C-alpha positions as a printed NumPy array, in Angstrom:
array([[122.826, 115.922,  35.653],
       [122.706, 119.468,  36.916],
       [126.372, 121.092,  36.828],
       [126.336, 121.512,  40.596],
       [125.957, 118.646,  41.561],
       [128.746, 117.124,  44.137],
       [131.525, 115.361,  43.707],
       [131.322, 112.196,  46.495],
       [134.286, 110.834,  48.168],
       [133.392, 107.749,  50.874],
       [136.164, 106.449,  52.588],
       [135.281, 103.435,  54.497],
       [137.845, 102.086,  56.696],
       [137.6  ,  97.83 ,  57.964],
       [137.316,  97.325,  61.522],
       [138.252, 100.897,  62.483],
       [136.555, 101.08 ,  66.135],
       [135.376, 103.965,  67.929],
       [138.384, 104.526,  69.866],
       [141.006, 104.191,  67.74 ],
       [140.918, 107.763,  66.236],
       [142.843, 110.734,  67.923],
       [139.452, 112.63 ,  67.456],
       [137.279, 109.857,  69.118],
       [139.934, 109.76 ,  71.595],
       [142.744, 107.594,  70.681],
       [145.518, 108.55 ,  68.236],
       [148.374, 109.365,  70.488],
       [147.311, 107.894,  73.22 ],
       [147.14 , 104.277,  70.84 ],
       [150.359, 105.229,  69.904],
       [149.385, 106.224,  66.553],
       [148.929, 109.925,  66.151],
       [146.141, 110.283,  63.179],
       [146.746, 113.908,  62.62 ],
       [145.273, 113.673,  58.668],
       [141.875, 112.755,  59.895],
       [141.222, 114.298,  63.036],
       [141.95 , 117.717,  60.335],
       [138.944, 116.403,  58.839],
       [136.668, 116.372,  61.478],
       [137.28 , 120.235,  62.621],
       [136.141, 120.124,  58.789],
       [132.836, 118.85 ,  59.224],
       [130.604, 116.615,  61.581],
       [131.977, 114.258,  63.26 ],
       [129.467, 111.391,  64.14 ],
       [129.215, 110.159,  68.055],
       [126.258, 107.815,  67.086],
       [127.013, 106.13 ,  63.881],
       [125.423, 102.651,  63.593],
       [126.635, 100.323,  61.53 ],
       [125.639,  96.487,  60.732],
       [127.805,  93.371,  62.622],
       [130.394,  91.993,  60.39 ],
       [131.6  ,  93.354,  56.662],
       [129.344,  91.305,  54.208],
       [126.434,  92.706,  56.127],
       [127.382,  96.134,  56.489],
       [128.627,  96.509,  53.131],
       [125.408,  95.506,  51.722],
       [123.391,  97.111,  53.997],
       [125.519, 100.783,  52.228],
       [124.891,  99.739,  48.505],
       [121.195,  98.948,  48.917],
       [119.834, 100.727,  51.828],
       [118.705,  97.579,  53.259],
       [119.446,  95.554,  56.349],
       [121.055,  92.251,  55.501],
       [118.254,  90.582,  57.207],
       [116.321,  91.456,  53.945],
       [118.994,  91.23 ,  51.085],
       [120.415,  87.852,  52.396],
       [124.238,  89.084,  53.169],
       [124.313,  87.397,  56.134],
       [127.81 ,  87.183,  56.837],
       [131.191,  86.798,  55.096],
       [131.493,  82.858,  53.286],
       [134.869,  81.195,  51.401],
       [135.287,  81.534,  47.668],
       [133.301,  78.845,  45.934],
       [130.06 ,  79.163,  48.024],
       [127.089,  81.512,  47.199],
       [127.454,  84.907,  47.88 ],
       [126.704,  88.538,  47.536],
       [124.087,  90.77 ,  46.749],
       [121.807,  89.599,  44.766],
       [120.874,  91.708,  41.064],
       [117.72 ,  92.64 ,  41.889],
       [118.669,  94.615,  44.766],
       [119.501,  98.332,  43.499],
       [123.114,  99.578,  44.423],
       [123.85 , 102.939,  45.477],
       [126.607, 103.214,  42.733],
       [123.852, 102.405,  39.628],
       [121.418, 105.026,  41.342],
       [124.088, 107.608,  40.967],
       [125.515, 106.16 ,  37.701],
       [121.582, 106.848,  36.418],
       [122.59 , 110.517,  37.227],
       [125.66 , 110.599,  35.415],
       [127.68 , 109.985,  38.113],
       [131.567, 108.731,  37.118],
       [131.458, 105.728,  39.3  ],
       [134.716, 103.636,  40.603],
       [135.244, 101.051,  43.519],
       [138.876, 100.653,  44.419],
       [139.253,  98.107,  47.678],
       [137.148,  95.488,  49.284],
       [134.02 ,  94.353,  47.392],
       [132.81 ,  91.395,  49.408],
       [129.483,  91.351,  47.817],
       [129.893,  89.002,  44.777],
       [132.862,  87.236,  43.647],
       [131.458,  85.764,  40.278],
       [130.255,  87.536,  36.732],
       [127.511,  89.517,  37.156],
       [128.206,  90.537,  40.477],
       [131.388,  91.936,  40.66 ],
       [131.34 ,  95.911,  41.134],
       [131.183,  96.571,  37.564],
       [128.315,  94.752,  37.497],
       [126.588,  96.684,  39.65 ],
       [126.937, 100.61 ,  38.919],
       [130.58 , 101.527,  38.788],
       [132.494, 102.123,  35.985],
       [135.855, 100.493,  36.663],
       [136.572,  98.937,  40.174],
       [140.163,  97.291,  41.225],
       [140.721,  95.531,  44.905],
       [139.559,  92.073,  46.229],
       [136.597,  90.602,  46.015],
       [136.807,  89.381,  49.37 ],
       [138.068,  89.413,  52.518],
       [141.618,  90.346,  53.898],
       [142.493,  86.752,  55.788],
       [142.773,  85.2  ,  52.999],
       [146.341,  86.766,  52.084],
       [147.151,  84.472,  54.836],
       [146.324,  81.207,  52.828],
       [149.384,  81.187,  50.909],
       [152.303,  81.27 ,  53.525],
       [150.283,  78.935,  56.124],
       [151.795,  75.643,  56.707],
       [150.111,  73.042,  54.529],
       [148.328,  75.092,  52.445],
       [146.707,  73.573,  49.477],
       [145.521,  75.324,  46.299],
       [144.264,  71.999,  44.483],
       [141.297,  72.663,  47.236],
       [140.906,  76.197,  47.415],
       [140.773,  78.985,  45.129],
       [143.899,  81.053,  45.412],
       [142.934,  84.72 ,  46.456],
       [143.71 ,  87.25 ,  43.882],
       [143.73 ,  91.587,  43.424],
       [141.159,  91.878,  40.381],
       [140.5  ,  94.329,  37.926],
       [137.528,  94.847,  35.901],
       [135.589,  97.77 ,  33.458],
       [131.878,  98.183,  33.111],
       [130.876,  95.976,  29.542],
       [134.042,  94.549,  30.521],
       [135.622,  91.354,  31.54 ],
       [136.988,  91.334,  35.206],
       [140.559,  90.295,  35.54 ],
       [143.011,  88.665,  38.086],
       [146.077,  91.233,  38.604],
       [148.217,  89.137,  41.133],
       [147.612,  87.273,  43.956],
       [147.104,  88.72 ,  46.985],
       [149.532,  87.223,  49.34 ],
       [150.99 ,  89.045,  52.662],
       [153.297,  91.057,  50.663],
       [150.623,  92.456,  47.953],
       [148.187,  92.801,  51.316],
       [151.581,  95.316,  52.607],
       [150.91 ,  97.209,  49.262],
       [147.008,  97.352,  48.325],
       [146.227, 100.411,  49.935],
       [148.609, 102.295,  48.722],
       [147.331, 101.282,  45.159],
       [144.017, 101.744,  46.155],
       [144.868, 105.674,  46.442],
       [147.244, 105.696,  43.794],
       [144.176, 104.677,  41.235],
       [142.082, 106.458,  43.537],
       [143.434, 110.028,  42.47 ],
       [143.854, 109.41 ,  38.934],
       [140.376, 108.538,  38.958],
       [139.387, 112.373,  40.813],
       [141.867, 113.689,  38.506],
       [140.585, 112.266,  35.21 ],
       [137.033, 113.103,  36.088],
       [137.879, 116.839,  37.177],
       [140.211, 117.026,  33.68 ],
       [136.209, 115.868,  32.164],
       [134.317, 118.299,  34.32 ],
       [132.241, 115.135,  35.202],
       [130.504, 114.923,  38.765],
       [132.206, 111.779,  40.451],
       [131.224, 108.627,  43.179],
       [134.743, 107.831,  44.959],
       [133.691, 104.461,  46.929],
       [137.088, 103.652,  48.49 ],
       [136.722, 100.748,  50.704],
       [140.383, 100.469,  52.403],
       [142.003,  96.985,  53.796],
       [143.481,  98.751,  57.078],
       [142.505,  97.868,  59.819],
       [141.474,  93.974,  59.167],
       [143.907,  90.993,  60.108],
       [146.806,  90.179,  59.19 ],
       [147.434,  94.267,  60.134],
       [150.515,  94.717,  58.438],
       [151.433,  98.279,  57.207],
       [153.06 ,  99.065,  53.999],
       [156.868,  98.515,  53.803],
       [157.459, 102.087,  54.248],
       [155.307, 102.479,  56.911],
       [156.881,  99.362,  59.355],
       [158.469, 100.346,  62.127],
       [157.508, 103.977,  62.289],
       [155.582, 104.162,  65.449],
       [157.865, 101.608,  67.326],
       [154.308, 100.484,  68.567],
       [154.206,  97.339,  66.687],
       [152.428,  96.498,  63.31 ],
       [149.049,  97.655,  64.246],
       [149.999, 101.141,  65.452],
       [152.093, 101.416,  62.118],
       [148.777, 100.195,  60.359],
       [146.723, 103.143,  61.943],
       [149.792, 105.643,  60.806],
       [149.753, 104.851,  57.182],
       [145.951, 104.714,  57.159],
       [146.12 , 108.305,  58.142],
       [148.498, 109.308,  55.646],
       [146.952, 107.413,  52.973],
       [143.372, 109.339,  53.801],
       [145.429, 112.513,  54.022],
       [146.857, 111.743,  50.27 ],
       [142.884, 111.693,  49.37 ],
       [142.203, 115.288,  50.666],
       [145.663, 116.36 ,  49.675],
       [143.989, 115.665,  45.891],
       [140.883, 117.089,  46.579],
       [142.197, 120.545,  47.651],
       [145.003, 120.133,  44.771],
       [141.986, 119.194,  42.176],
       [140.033, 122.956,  43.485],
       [137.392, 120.51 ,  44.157],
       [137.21 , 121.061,  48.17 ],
       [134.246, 123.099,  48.002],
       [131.7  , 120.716,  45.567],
       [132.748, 117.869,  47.289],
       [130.692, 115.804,  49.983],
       [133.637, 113.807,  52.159],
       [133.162, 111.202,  54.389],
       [135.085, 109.426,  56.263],
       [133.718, 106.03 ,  58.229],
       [134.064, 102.562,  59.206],
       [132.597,  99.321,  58.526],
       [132.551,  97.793,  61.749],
       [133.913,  97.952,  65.331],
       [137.008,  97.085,  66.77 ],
       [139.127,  93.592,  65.568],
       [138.591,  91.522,  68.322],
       [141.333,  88.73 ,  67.265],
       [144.86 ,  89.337,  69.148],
       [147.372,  90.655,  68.572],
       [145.424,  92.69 ,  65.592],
       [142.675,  93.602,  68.565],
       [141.711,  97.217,  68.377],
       [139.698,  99.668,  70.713],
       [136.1  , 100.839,  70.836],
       [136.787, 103.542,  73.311],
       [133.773, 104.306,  76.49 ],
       [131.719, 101.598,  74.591],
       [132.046,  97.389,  75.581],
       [132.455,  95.116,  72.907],
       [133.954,  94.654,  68.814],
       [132.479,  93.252,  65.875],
       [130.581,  90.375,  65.581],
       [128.443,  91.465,  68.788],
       [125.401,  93.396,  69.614],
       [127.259,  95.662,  72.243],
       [127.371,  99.202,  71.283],
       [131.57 ,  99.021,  70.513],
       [129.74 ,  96.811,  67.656],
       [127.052,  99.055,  66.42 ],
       [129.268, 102.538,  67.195],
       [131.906, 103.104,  64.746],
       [134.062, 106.338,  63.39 ],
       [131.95 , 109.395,  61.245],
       [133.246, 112.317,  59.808],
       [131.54 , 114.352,  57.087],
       [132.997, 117.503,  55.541],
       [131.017, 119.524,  53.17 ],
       [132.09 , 123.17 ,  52.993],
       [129.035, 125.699,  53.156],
       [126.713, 122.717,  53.975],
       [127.749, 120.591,  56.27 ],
       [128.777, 123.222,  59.476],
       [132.674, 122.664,  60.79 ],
       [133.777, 121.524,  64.154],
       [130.45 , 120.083,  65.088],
       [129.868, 116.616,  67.088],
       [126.733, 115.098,  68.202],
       [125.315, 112.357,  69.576],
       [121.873, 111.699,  67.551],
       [121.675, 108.243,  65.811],
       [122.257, 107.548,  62.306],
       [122.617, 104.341,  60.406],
       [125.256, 102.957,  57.979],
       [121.717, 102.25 ,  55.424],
       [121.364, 106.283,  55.874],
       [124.144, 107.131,  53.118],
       [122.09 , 104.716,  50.699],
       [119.201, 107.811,  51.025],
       [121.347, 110.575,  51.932],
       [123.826, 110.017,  48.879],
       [121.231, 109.363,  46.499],
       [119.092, 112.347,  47.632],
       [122.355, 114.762,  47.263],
       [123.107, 113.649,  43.821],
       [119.521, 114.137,  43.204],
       [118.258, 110.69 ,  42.74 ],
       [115.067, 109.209,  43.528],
       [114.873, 105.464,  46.031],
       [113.357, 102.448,  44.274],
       [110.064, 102.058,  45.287],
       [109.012,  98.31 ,  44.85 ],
       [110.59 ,  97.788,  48.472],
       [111.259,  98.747,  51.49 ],
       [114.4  , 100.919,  52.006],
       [115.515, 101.35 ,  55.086],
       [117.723, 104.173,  55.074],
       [116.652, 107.832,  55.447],
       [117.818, 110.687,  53.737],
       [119.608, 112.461,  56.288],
       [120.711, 116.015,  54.15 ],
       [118.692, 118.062,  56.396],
       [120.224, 116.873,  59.748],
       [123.406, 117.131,  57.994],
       [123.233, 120.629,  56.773],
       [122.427, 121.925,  59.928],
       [118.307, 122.777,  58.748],
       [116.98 , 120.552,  61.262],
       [118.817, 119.464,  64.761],
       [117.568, 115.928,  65.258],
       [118.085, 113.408,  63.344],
       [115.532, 111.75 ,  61.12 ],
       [115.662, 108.823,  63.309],
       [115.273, 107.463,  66.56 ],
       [116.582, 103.788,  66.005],
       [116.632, 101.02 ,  64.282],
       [116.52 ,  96.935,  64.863],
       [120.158,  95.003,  64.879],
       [120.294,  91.789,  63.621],
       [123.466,  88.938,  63.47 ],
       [122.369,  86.655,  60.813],
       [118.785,  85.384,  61.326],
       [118.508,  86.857,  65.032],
       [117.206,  89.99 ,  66.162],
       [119.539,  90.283,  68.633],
       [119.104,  93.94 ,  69.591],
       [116.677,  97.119,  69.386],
       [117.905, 100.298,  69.884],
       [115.446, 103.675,  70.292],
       [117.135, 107.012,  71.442],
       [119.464, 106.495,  74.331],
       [117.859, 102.813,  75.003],
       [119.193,  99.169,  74.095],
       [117.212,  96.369,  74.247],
       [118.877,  92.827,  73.99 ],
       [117.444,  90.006,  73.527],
       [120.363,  87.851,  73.282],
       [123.06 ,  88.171,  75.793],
       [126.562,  87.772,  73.846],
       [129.169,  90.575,  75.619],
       [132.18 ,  88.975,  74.104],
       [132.344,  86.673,  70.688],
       [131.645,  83.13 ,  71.488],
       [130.812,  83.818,  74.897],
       [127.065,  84.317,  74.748],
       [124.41 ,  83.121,  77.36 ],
       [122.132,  82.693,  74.34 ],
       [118.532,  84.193,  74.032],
       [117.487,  85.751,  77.273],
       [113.893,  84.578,  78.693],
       [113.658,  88.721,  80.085],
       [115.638,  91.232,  77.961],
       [118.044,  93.246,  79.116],
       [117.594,  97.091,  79.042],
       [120.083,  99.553,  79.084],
       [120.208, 103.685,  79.586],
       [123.341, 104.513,  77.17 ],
       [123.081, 107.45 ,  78.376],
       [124.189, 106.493,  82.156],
       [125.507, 103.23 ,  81.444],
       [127.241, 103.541,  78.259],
       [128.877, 100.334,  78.844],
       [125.948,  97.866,  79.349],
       [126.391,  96.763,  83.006],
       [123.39 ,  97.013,  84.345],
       [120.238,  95.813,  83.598],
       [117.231,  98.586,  84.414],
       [114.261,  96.983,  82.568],
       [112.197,  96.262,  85.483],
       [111.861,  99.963,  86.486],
       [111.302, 100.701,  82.532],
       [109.275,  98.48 ,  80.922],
       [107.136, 101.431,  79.314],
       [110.149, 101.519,  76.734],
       [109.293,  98.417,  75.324],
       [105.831,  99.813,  73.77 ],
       [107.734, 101.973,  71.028],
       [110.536,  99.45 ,  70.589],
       [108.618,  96.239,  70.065],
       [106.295,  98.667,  67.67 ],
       [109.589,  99.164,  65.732],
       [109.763,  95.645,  65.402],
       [106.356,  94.395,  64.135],
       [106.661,  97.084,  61.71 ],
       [109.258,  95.383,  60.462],
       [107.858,  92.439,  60.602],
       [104.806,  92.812,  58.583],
       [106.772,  94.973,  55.775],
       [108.74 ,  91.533,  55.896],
       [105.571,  89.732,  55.579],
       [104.551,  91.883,  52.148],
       [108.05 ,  91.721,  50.98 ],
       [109.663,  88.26 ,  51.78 ],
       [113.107,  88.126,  52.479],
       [116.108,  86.867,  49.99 ],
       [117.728,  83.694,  51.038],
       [121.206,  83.679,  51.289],
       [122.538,  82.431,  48.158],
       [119.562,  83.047,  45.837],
       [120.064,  83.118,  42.314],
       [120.208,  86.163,  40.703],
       [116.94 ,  86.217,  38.206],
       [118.262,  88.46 ,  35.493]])
C-alpha cells in the first residue's frame, strides 16, 4: 500500500431524510440546529441527488458489495433466527480495502449476517462492535408480555478478525440511549491507534440515530425542548462533530476522504416520523423522499469546498469510488453495479458517471429513474397504501414536479426508449449471472 494513500471515514446515519439537515434545509427550522455537519458540507460536496436503496438490509448490502439487493438476495430486514445477510461469495468493500492494507473496523449496525461467518469480522474488518441487527428490537424487552423462551434476546456484540464474536450486553432501551456514544468512543481510539501505526485506515461507522425507538442519550434528553426526536438529531450532530474533532486533532484532515450519508429516507412511523424536505414520501417507498437521502463529502485539495449539485449518484457508487481511491481493483466474475465516481468528485469531470439506475423493493421493479425522469411502475405514495402495479406507468419531470403529482407520460413517451433499455440490460446480465435467493447458503 502506497504511503499516500487516504485515510476513509463513512459515516452513515439510519433513516436520516433529506430534510432533516440544517444544510438540506432543516436544522433549526426542525428544531434541531445541526451546526457540526452543515460545517462539513462548506467542507466539501454536498450531494442533492444521492440515491440510495429502500429499507436498511438492502441498502447496506447494496454499499459493501456494489450490488443491488435484487442480485445479492438482501431483500429486506428479517427476525433473528431466520436466514439472512450477505452471502460469502459476494466481495465486501471492507476485504477489498483490507487486500490493500487497509486497518478495517465496523462500529454500529451490521444487519447483514447475524451468525459465524458472517458477522463483520468475517467479512473484511478487523474488529467490529454494535448490533447485528436492527434498532426495534431494544424494544422487545420492556414490551408487555414479552417472551425470551421464543425469541432470541437482542444483544451489543463484539468480535476480532480470527476471532470469536461476543455478546457485550443486551441491548435494551437504556443501552439503545448509550450505543452511539460508544460507537464514537471506540471509533476514535480506533483513528488514533492507526495514526500512532502510521497505517492507512477504513472507518465504517454505521450510527443507530435516527431509527425508532428515537431516544437520545441521557445527556442529550431534554436539550432542544422539541421532544425526543429533535434531541436525537442534536446529539447526532455532536457525536459526528466528536469524529472530525479527532480527525483535525489526529493532523489527519488533509489525507482523509470524509463522508457523511444516510441509509434511507425519512422514518415514516409516528411519533419517530422524520422529514424528506421538497421531495414526497419515506422509506419503504419508491417516491423520491425514498431514493433521496443526505451527502456530504470532504476531501481537502480533491474534493472542491462549498459545492452542491444536483447530478445522480448511487449508494452502490462508494463500493467503486472507495475501492478505486484506495487503489483497488472490482471483482470481475460479476456484475458490479456501482461506478467509480473519483473524477466527478474531484471536480475533473462535471457530470456524473451516471444517468440512473433501476429501483427495486424486494422482487419488484418498482421504479426507473434516468436524469431528471421517474418512471413508476407501481403506484405506492405512502407505505401500505399502494394502488398496486399500474397497467400505464406513471412519468414524472423531477425537475418541475419534484413531488410526483402529475403524471406527463402521454406527452413523453420517447423517454421510455432509454429507460426500458436500462432495464433489459439488466435483465440479460441477470440472465448470465442468476440471482442469489434470499437465504442461500453460504458455499465456502
Amino acid at each position: 500500500m502506497p504511503d499516500s494513500s487516504p485515510n476513509i471515514v463513512l459515516i452513515v446515519a439510519d433513516n436520516l431524510g433529506w430534510g432533516e439537515l440544517g444544510c438540506y434545509g432543516g436544522g433549526a427550522l426542525r428544531g434541531a440546529p445541526t451546526p457540526n455537519i452543515d460545517r462539513l458540507a462548506t467542507q466539501g460536496m454536498l450531494l442533492h441527488n444521492f440515491n440510495v436503496e429502500s429499507d436498511c438490509v438492502p441498502t447496506r448490502s447494496a454499499l459493501m458489495s456494489g450490488r443491488h439487493p435484487i442480485r445479492t438476495g438482501c431483500l429486506q430486514s428479517v427476525p433473528a433466527g431466520l436466514p439472512q445477510g450477505l452471502n460469502r461469495n459476494e466481495i465486501t468493500l471492507a476485504q477489498l480495502l483490507s487486500d490493500q492494507g487497509y486497518a478495517t473496523a465496523h462500529f454500529g449496525k451490521w444487519h447483514l449476517g447475524d451468525c459465524p461467518g458472517r458477522y463483520p469480522s468475517d467479512r473484511g474488518f478487523d474488529e467490529w462492535y454494535g448490533i447485528p441487527r436492527t434498532t426495534d428490537e431494544s424494544q422487545f424487552t420492556s414490551t408487555v408480555g414479552f417472551d425470551p423462551t421464543v425469541v432470541d434476546l437482542p444483544y451489543i456484540m463484539q468480535g476480532q478478525k480470527n476471532g470469536p464474536t461476543d455478546n457485550v450486553k443486551v441491548y435494551d432501551l437504556e443501552t439503545r440511549r448509550e450505543i452511539d456514544a460508544e460507537l464514537v468512543e471506540k471509533s476514535i481510539h480506533f483513528m488514533k491507534r492507526n495514526t500512532e501505526d502510521n497505517r492507512a485506515f477504513f472507518l465504517y461507522l454505521p450510527m443507530v440515530h435516527l431509527h425508532f425507538p428515537t431516544l437520545p442519550h441521557r445527556d442529550f434528553a431534554g436539550r432542544t425542548n422539541a421532544g425526543d426526536f429533535a434531541d436525537a438529531m442534536v446529539e447526532m450532530d455532536h457525536r459526528v462533530g466528536q469524529i472530525d474533532a479527532a480527525v483535525q486533532q489526529l493532523g489527519i484532515a488533509e489525507n482523509t476522504v470524509f463522508i457523511f450519508c444516510s441509509d434511507n429516507g425519512p422514518e415514516f412511523r409516528r411519533p419517530y416520523r422524520g422529514t424528506a424536505g421538497p421531495w414526497s414520501g419515506t422509506y419503504h417507498t419508491a417516491m423520491e423522499g425514498s431514493l433521496r437521502v443526505p451527502f456530504i463529502i470532504r476531501w481537502p485539495g480533491r474534493v472542491n469546498a462549498g459545492c452542491t449539485t444536483n447530478e445522480i449518484v448511487h449508494v452502490t457508487d462508494l463500493y467503486a469510488t472507495l475501492a478505486a481511491i484506495a487503489g483497488a481493483g472490482l471483482p470481475t466474475d460479476r456484475p458490479i453495479d456501482g461506478v467509480d465516481q473519483t473524477a466527478f468528485f474531484t471536480g475533473k469531470q462535471k457530470a456524473s458517471c451516471r444517468e440512473g439506475f433501476l429501483f427495486y423493493i424486494k422482487n419488484e421493479l418498482r421504479a426507473v429513474k434516468w436524469r431528471h425522469w421517474k418512471l413508476h411502475f407501481y403506484w405506492e405514495p405512502e407505505v401500505n397504501k399502494g394502488e398496486g402495479k399500474l397497467e400505464s406507468p406513471y412519468l414524472f419531470n423531477l425537475l418541475s414536479d419534484p413531488k410526483e403529482e402529475t403524471d406527463v407520460l402521454i406527452f413523453n413517451t420517447w423517454v421510455l426508449g432509454p429507460m426500458l433499455k436500462m432495464v433489459n440490460v439488466f435483465n440479460e446480465s441477470a440472465k448470465t449471472y442468476p440471482h442469489t435467493l434470499p437465504g442461500t447458503p453460504d458455499s465456502q
